[in-house]
PDB file of C-alpha atoms in Angstrom:
ATOM      1  CA  MET R   1      93.227 106.305 125.822  1.00 93.00           C
ATOM      2  CA  LYS R   2      92.603 103.323 127.886  1.00 90.00           C
ATOM      3  CA  ARG R   3      90.713 102.197 124.918  1.00 93.00           C
ATOM      4  CA  LEU R   4      93.603 102.859 122.664  1.00 88.00           C
ATOM      5  CA  LEU R   5      95.797 100.726 124.661  1.00 87.00           C
ATOM      6  CA  THR R   6      93.894  97.423 125.680  1.00 91.00           C
ATOM      7  CA  ASN R   7      93.093  97.621 121.333  1.00 86.00           C
ATOM      8  CA  ALA R   8      96.684  97.931 120.390  1.00 89.00           C
ATOM      9  CA  ARG R   9      97.825  95.096 123.037  1.00 91.00           C
ATOM     10  CA  ASN R  10      95.227  92.853 121.179  1.00 90.00           C
ATOM     11  CA  PHE R  11      95.432  93.794 118.097  1.00 86.00           C
ATOM     12  CA  ARG R  12      97.605  90.606 117.243  1.00 86.00           C
ATOM     13  CA  HIS R  13      94.621  88.523 118.779  1.00 84.00           C
ATOM     14  CA  ARG R  14      92.414  90.351 116.749  1.00 85.00           C
ATOM     15  CA  ILE R  15      94.262  89.800 113.155  1.00 82.00           C
ATOM     16  CA  ALA R  16      95.294  86.142 113.577  1.00 78.00           C
ATOM     17  CA  PRO R  17      93.414  84.955 110.728  1.00 77.00           C
ATOM     18  CA  GLU R  18      95.855  87.067 108.015  1.00 80.00           C
ATOM     19  CA  SER R  19      98.736  86.417 110.240  1.00 84.00           C
ATOM     20  CA  GLU R  20     100.090  85.405 107.107  1.00 86.00           C
ATOM     21  CA  THR R  21      99.489  88.618 105.765  1.00 85.00           C
ATOM     22  CA  PHE R  22     101.356  90.167 108.659  1.00 87.00           C
ATOM     23  CA  ARG R  23     103.885  88.207 108.597  1.00 89.00           C
ATOM     24  CA  ARG R  24     105.365  89.014 104.620  1.00 90.00           C
ATOM     25  CA  PHE R  25     105.430  92.719 105.795  1.00 90.00           C
ATOM     26  CA  ALA R  26     108.528  91.646 106.430  1.00 90.00           C
ATOM     27  CA  ALA R  27     110.181  91.395 103.235  1.00 93.00           C
ATOM     28  CA  GLY R  28     109.111  94.402 103.000  1.00 93.00           C
ATOM     29  CA  GLN R  29     106.329  97.082 101.189  1.00 95.00           C
ATOM     30  CA  THR R  30     104.770  97.248  98.153  1.00 95.00           C
ATOM     31  CA  PRO R  31     101.979  99.859  97.785  1.00 97.00           C
ATOM     32  CA  GLY R  32     100.565 101.288  95.018  1.00 97.00           C
ATOM     33  CA  THR R  33      99.496 104.634  95.718  1.00 98.00           C
ATOM     34  CA  LEU R  34     100.467 107.715  97.814  1.00 98.00           C
ATOM     35  CA  PHE R  35      97.733 109.562  99.915  1.00 98.00           C
ATOM     36  CA  ILE R  36      98.361 112.932 101.075  1.00 98.00           C
ATOM     37  CA  SER R  37      95.279 113.768 103.286  1.00 98.00           C
ATOM     38  CA  CYS R  38      94.945 115.836 106.501  1.00 98.00           C
ATOM     39  CA  SER R  39      95.891 114.652 110.209  1.00 98.00           C
ATOM     40  CA  ASP R  40      92.160 115.818 111.262  1.00 98.00           C
ATOM     41  CA  SER R  41      91.035 112.788 113.246  1.00 97.00           C
ATOM     42  CA  ARG R  42      87.777 112.181 111.138  1.00 97.00           C
ATOM     43  CA  VAL R  43      89.695 111.768 107.990  1.00 97.00           C
ATOM     44  CA  ILE R  44      91.165 108.308 108.251  1.00 96.00           C
ATOM     45  CA  PRO R  45      92.900 106.829 104.333  1.00 97.00           C
ATOM     46  CA  ALA R  46      92.322 102.971 105.042  1.00 96.00           C
ATOM     47  CA  LEU R  47      88.332 103.771 106.211  1.00 96.00           C
ATOM     48  CA  ILE R  48      87.633 105.727 103.145  1.00 97.00           C
ATOM     49  CA  THR R  49      89.345 104.237  99.938  1.00 97.00           C
ATOM     50  CA  GLY R  50      88.427 100.452 101.913  1.00 96.00           C
ATOM     51  CA  ALA R  51      92.752  99.959 101.502  1.00 96.00           C
ATOM     52  CA  VAL R  52      94.384  97.246 103.580  1.00 93.00           C
ATOM     53  CA  PRO R  53      97.274  97.003 105.090  1.00 93.00           C
ATOM     54  CA  GLY R  54     100.432  97.119 102.516  1.00 95.00           C
ATOM     55  CA  GLU R  55      98.213  99.121  99.746  1.00 97.00           C
ATOM     56  CA  VAL R  56      98.643 102.842 100.336  1.00 98.00           C
ATOM     57  CA  PHE R  57     101.119 104.456 101.659  1.00 98.00           C
ATOM     58  CA  GLU R  58     100.277 108.145 103.246  1.00 98.00           C
ATOM     59  CA  LEU R  59     101.833 111.500 104.608  1.00 98.00           C
ATOM     60  CA  ARG R  60      99.456 113.297 106.561  1.00 98.00           C
ATOM     61  CA  ASN R  61     100.627 116.933 107.828  1.00 98.00           C
ATOM     62  CA  ALA R  62      98.207 119.833 108.894  1.00 97.00           C
ATOM     63  CA  GLY R  63      96.516 121.182 105.856  1.00 98.00           C
ATOM     64  CA  ASN R  64      97.854 118.575 103.221  1.00 98.00           C
ATOM     65  CA  ILE R  65      99.977 121.294 101.985  1.00 98.00           C
ATOM     66  CA  ILE R  66     102.915 120.238 100.009  1.00 98.00           C
ATOM     67  CA  PRO R  67     105.419 122.725 100.679  1.00 97.00           C
ATOM     68  CA  PRO R  68     107.177 123.972  97.171  1.00 97.00           C
ATOM     69  CA  TYR R  69     110.021 121.871  96.337  1.00 97.00           C
ATOM     70  CA  GLU R  70     113.756 122.956  97.280  1.00 95.00           C
ATOM     71  CA  ALA R  71     116.638 121.018  96.888  1.00 91.00           C
ATOM     72  CA  LYS R  72     118.229 122.557 100.498  1.00 90.00           C
ATOM     73  CA  ARG R  73     115.737 122.397 102.579  1.00 91.00           C
ATOM     74  CA  GLU R  74     115.532 119.751 105.048  1.00 93.00           C
ATOM     75  CA  CYS R  75     111.468 118.406 104.675  1.00 96.00           C
ATOM     76  CA  ALA R  76     109.715 115.353 105.528  1.00 97.00           C
ATOM     77  CA  GLU R  77     106.889 115.755 102.869  1.00 98.00           C
ATOM     78  CA  ALA R  78     109.680 116.184 100.244  1.00 97.00           C
ATOM     79  CA  ALA R  79     111.467 112.855 101.891  1.00 98.00           C
ATOM     80  CA  THR R  80     108.145 110.855 101.824  1.00 98.00           C
ATOM     81  CA  ILE R  81     107.391 111.706  97.984  1.00 98.00           C
ATOM     82  CA  GLU R  82     110.251 111.188  97.205  1.00 98.00           C
ATOM     83  CA  TYR R  83     110.728 108.053  98.688  1.00 98.00           C
ATOM     84  CA  ALA R  84     107.244 107.001  97.190  1.00 98.00           C
ATOM     85  CA  VAL R  85     108.087 107.773  94.225  1.00 98.00           C
ATOM     86  CA  GLU R  86     111.688 106.870  93.355  1.00 98.00           C
ATOM     87  CA  VAL R  87     111.762 103.294  95.980  1.00 98.00           C
ATOM     88  CA  LEU R  88     108.252 102.357  96.301  1.00 98.00           C
ATOM     89  CA  LYS R  89     107.235 103.336  92.641  1.00 98.00           C
ATOM     90  CA  VAL R  90     103.914 104.538  93.682  1.00 98.00           C
ATOM     91  CA  HIS R  91     102.185 104.705  90.695  1.00 98.00           C
ATOM     92  CA  ASP R  92      99.358 106.900  91.997  1.00 98.00           C
ATOM     93  CA  ILE R  93      99.012 110.173  94.092  1.00 98.00           C
ATOM     94  CA  VAL R  94      96.265 111.109  95.714  1.00 98.00           C
ATOM     95  CA  VAL R  95      95.596 114.545  97.552  1.00 98.00           C
ATOM     96  CA  CYS R  96      92.632 114.411  99.456  1.00 98.00           C
ATOM     97  CA  GLY R  97      91.537 118.179 100.902  1.00 98.00           C
ATOM     98  CA  HIS R  98      88.403 118.049 102.868  1.00 98.00           C
ATOM     99  CA  SER R  99      85.307 120.343 104.279  1.00 97.00           C
ATOM    100  CA  HIS R 100      85.342 121.708 107.307  1.00 97.00           C
ATOM    101  CA  CYS R 101      88.840 121.881 107.467  1.00 97.00           C
ATOM    102  CA  GLY R 102      90.928 123.977 110.240  1.00 96.00           C
ATOM    103  CA  ALA R 103      93.705 125.126 108.173  1.00 97.00           C
ATOM    104  CA  VAL R 104      91.953 126.064 105.015  1.00 97.00           C
ATOM    105  CA  GLY R 105      89.563 127.813 107.392  1.00 96.00           C
ATOM    106  CA  ALA R 106      92.531 129.455 109.048  1.00 96.00           C
ATOM    107  CA  LEU R 107      93.320 131.589 106.139  1.00 96.00           C
ATOM    108  CA  ALA R 108      89.615 131.563 104.609  1.00 95.00           C
ATOM    109  CA  ASN R 109      88.817 133.512 107.406  1.00 94.00           C
ATOM    110  CA  ASP R 110      91.591 135.451 108.072  1.00 93.00           C
ATOM    111  CA  GLN R 111      92.003 133.910 112.079  1.00 94.00           C
ATOM    112  CA  ASP R 112      94.406 135.629 114.556  1.00 95.00           C
ATOM    113  CA  LEU R 113      97.270 133.122 114.482  1.00 97.00           C
ATOM    114  CA  THR R 114      99.580 134.971 116.231  1.00 96.00           C
ATOM    115  CA  GLY R 115      99.404 132.337 119.414  1.00 98.00           C
ATOM    116  CA  LEU R 116     100.410 130.014 117.187  1.00 97.00           C
ATOM    117  CA  PRO R 117     103.987 130.612 115.039  1.00 97.00           C
ATOM    118  CA  GLY R 118     104.446 127.145 114.389  1.00 97.00           C
ATOM    119  CA  VAL R 119     100.562 127.049 112.902  1.00 97.00           C
ATOM    120  CA  ALA R 120     100.509 130.733 111.206  1.00 97.00           C
ATOM    121  CA  GLN R 121     104.271 129.919 109.278  1.00 97.00           C
ATOM    122  CA  TRP R 122     102.971 126.525 108.042  1.00 98.00           C
ATOM    123  CA  VAL R 123      99.553 127.509 106.593  1.00 97.00           C
ATOM    124  CA  ALA R 124     101.342 130.862 104.735  1.00 97.00           C
ATOM    125  CA  PHE R 125     102.506 127.742 102.589  1.00 97.00           C
ATOM    126  CA  ALA R 126      98.562 127.664 101.018  1.00 97.00           C
ATOM    127  CA  ARG R 127      98.531 131.245 101.143  1.00 96.00           C
ATOM    128  CA  PRO R 128      99.374 132.551  97.822  1.00 95.00           C
ATOM    129  CA  ALA R 129      96.871 129.452  96.135  1.00 94.00           C
ATOM    130  CA  LEU R 130      94.433 130.530  97.704  1.00 95.00           C
ATOM    131  CA  ALA R 131      94.870 134.347  97.251  1.00 93.00           C
ATOM    132  CA  PRO R 132      91.791 134.733  94.731  1.00 91.00           C
ATOM    133  CA  VAL R 133      89.369 133.802  97.071  1.00 91.00           C
ATOM    134  CA  LEU R 134      90.719 135.232 100.841  1.00 91.00           C
ATOM    135  CA  GLY R 135      88.813 137.880 101.885  1.00 86.00           C
ATOM    136  CA  THR R 136      86.015 136.612 100.621  1.00 84.00           C
ATOM    137  CA  PRO R 137      83.818 134.901 103.812  1.00 82.00           C
ATOM    138  CA  PRO R 138      83.335 131.810 103.760  1.00 88.00           C
ATOM    139  CA  ASP R 139      79.320 130.437 102.330  1.00 85.00           C
ATOM    140  CA  ASP R 140      79.476 127.729 104.583  1.00 88.00           C
ATOM    141  CA  ALA R 141      81.275 125.326 106.587  1.00 90.00           C
ATOM    142  CA  THR R 142      82.241 123.347 104.321  1.00 95.00           C
ATOM    143  CA  LEU R 143      84.808 125.468 102.831  1.00 95.00           C
ATOM    144  CA  ALA R 144      84.511 123.616  99.417  1.00 95.00           C
ATOM    145  CA  ARG R 145      85.766 126.430  97.565  1.00 93.00           C
ATOM    146  CA  TYR R 146      88.665 127.215  99.251  1.00 96.00           C
ATOM    147  CA  VAL R 147      89.587 123.581 100.306  1.00 97.00           C
ATOM    148  CA  GLN R 148      89.175 122.189  96.066  1.00 96.00           C
ATOM    149  CA  LEU R 149      91.086 124.764  95.403  1.00 96.00           C
ATOM    150  CA  HIS R 150      93.860 124.756  97.620  1.00 97.00           C
ATOM    151  CA  VAL R 151      93.628 120.286  96.147  1.00 98.00           C
ATOM    152  CA  THR R 152      94.552 121.927  92.785  1.00 97.00           C
ATOM    153  CA  ALA R 153      97.363 123.994  93.939  1.00 97.00           C
ATOM    154  CA  GLN R 154      98.880 121.142  95.585  1.00 98.00           C
ATOM    155  CA  LEU R 155      98.569 118.737  92.551  1.00 98.00           C
ATOM    156  CA  ALA R 156     100.131 122.024  90.632  1.00 97.00           C
ATOM    157  CA  THR R 157     103.234 122.491  93.407  1.00 97.00           C
ATOM    158  CA  LEU R 158     103.439 117.866  93.345  1.00 98.00           C
ATOM    159  CA  ARG R 159     103.994 119.010  89.500  1.00 98.00           C
ATOM    160  CA  GLY R 160     107.512 121.407  90.427  1.00 97.00           C
ATOM    161  CA  TYR R 161     108.740 118.300  92.525  1.00 98.00           C
ATOM    162  CA  PRO R 162     111.853 116.475  90.624  1.00 97.00           C
ATOM    163  CA  ALA R 163     110.758 112.714  91.122  1.00 98.00           C
ATOM    164  CA  VAL R 164     107.805 113.504  90.237  1.00 98.00           C
ATOM    165  CA  ARG R 165     107.661 115.521  87.464  1.00 98.00           C
ATOM    166  CA  ALA R 166     109.995 112.345  85.920  1.00 98.00           C
ATOM    167  CA  ALA R 167     107.799 109.729  86.963  1.00 98.00           C
ATOM    168  CA  LEU R 168     105.241 111.931  85.053  1.00 98.00           C
ATOM    169  CA  ASP R 169     107.021 112.171  81.654  1.00 98.00           C
ATOM    170  CA  ALA R 170     107.788 108.701  81.949  1.00 98.00           C
ATOM    171  CA  GLY R 171     104.312 108.083  82.318  1.00 98.00           C
ATOM    172  CA  ARG R 172     104.260 105.838  85.072  1.00 98.00           C
ATOM    173  CA  LEU R 173     102.706 107.560  87.315  1.00 98.00           C
ATOM    174  CA  LYS R 174      99.281 109.596  87.559  1.00 98.00           C
ATOM    175  CA  LEU R 175      97.955 112.408  89.817  1.00 98.00           C
ATOM    176  CA  HIS R 176      94.330 112.359  91.375  1.00 97.00           C
ATOM    177  CA  GLY R 177      92.756 114.956  93.511  1.00 97.00           C
ATOM    178  CA  TRP R 178      89.727 114.892  96.308  1.00 98.00           C
ATOM    179  CA  TYR R 179      87.594 116.746  98.375  1.00 98.00           C
ATOM    180  CA  TYR R 180      85.813 114.708 100.997  1.00 98.00           C
ATOM    181  CA  ARG R 181      82.857 115.948 102.725  1.00 97.00           C
ATOM    182  CA  VAL R 182      83.580 114.723 106.586  1.00 97.00           C
ATOM    183  CA  ASP R 183      79.697 114.963 107.436  1.00 96.00           C
ATOM    184  CA  THR R 184      78.080 113.266 104.549  1.00 96.00           C
ATOM    185  CA  ALA R 185      81.031 111.273 103.986  1.00 96.00           C
ATOM    186  CA  GLU R 186      80.771 111.794 100.181  1.00 96.00           C
ATOM    187  CA  VAL R 187      84.075 111.863  97.951  1.00 97.00           C
ATOM    188  CA  LEU R 188      84.220 114.563  94.513  1.00 97.00           C
ATOM    189  CA  GLU R 189      87.456 113.439  92.254  1.00 96.00           C
ATOM    190  CA  LEU R 190      89.186 116.419  89.840  1.00 95.00           C
ATOM    191  CA  ASP R 191      88.379 116.550  86.643  1.00 93.00           C
ATOM    192  CA  GLU R 192      91.572 118.589  85.708  1.00 88.00           C
ATOM    193  CA  THR R 193      90.792 119.096  82.019  1.00 86.00           C
ATOM    194  CA  GLN R 194      87.853 121.022  82.939  1.00 87.00           C
ATOM    195  CA  GLY R 195      88.967 122.251  86.836  1.00 86.00           C
ATOM    196  CA  VAL R 196      85.953 121.153  88.575  1.00 93.00           C
ATOM    197  CA  PHE R 197      85.584 118.284  91.136  1.00 95.00           C
ATOM    198  CA  HIS R 198      82.332 116.082  90.475  1.00 92.00           C
ATOM    199  CA  ARG R 199      81.078 112.629  91.386  1.00 87.00           C
ATOM    200  CA  ASN R 200      82.077 109.350  89.816  1.00 70.00           C
TER     201      ASN R 200
END
């Protein structure tokens, strides 16, 4: 923690050559992409994408889960998605799942989460889409088949959000599914026409 705090205190000195860029941030933000990923410390969107400050709007939670849309339910994910699409007018949304994911792994391995009721309730959102493969032990620790199915399901859930659906219908928004391997730094992209993830 001491190192992190020291770096934070010195940040303004380290970015001095770009200070004009940072001063412009006071006028607002215009990111082009909403990046939805896991809170996992091994997944750092800006590091993976090479994005600079102001380029990517982030939504991170345990398991990059998008709850189904419900108009009357208070939901941080719904608020972030709505703001990104309606106010920031992002033109791309990326849902990025990753290998060795604890949230997906808990479901895939049927872990006992009774001691973690908040976690159990949260990951339950992902269970229906994974139902076809649950009960089959993962064949490797990357959980590739499970995570890729999970990412595909989150994209389908996104389409149920009114703001997203309207933007898609208007042709001003595109959705993307990524699978990131934390051990090799490889990124695979979903080809929705074929239903498979591949290297570009």
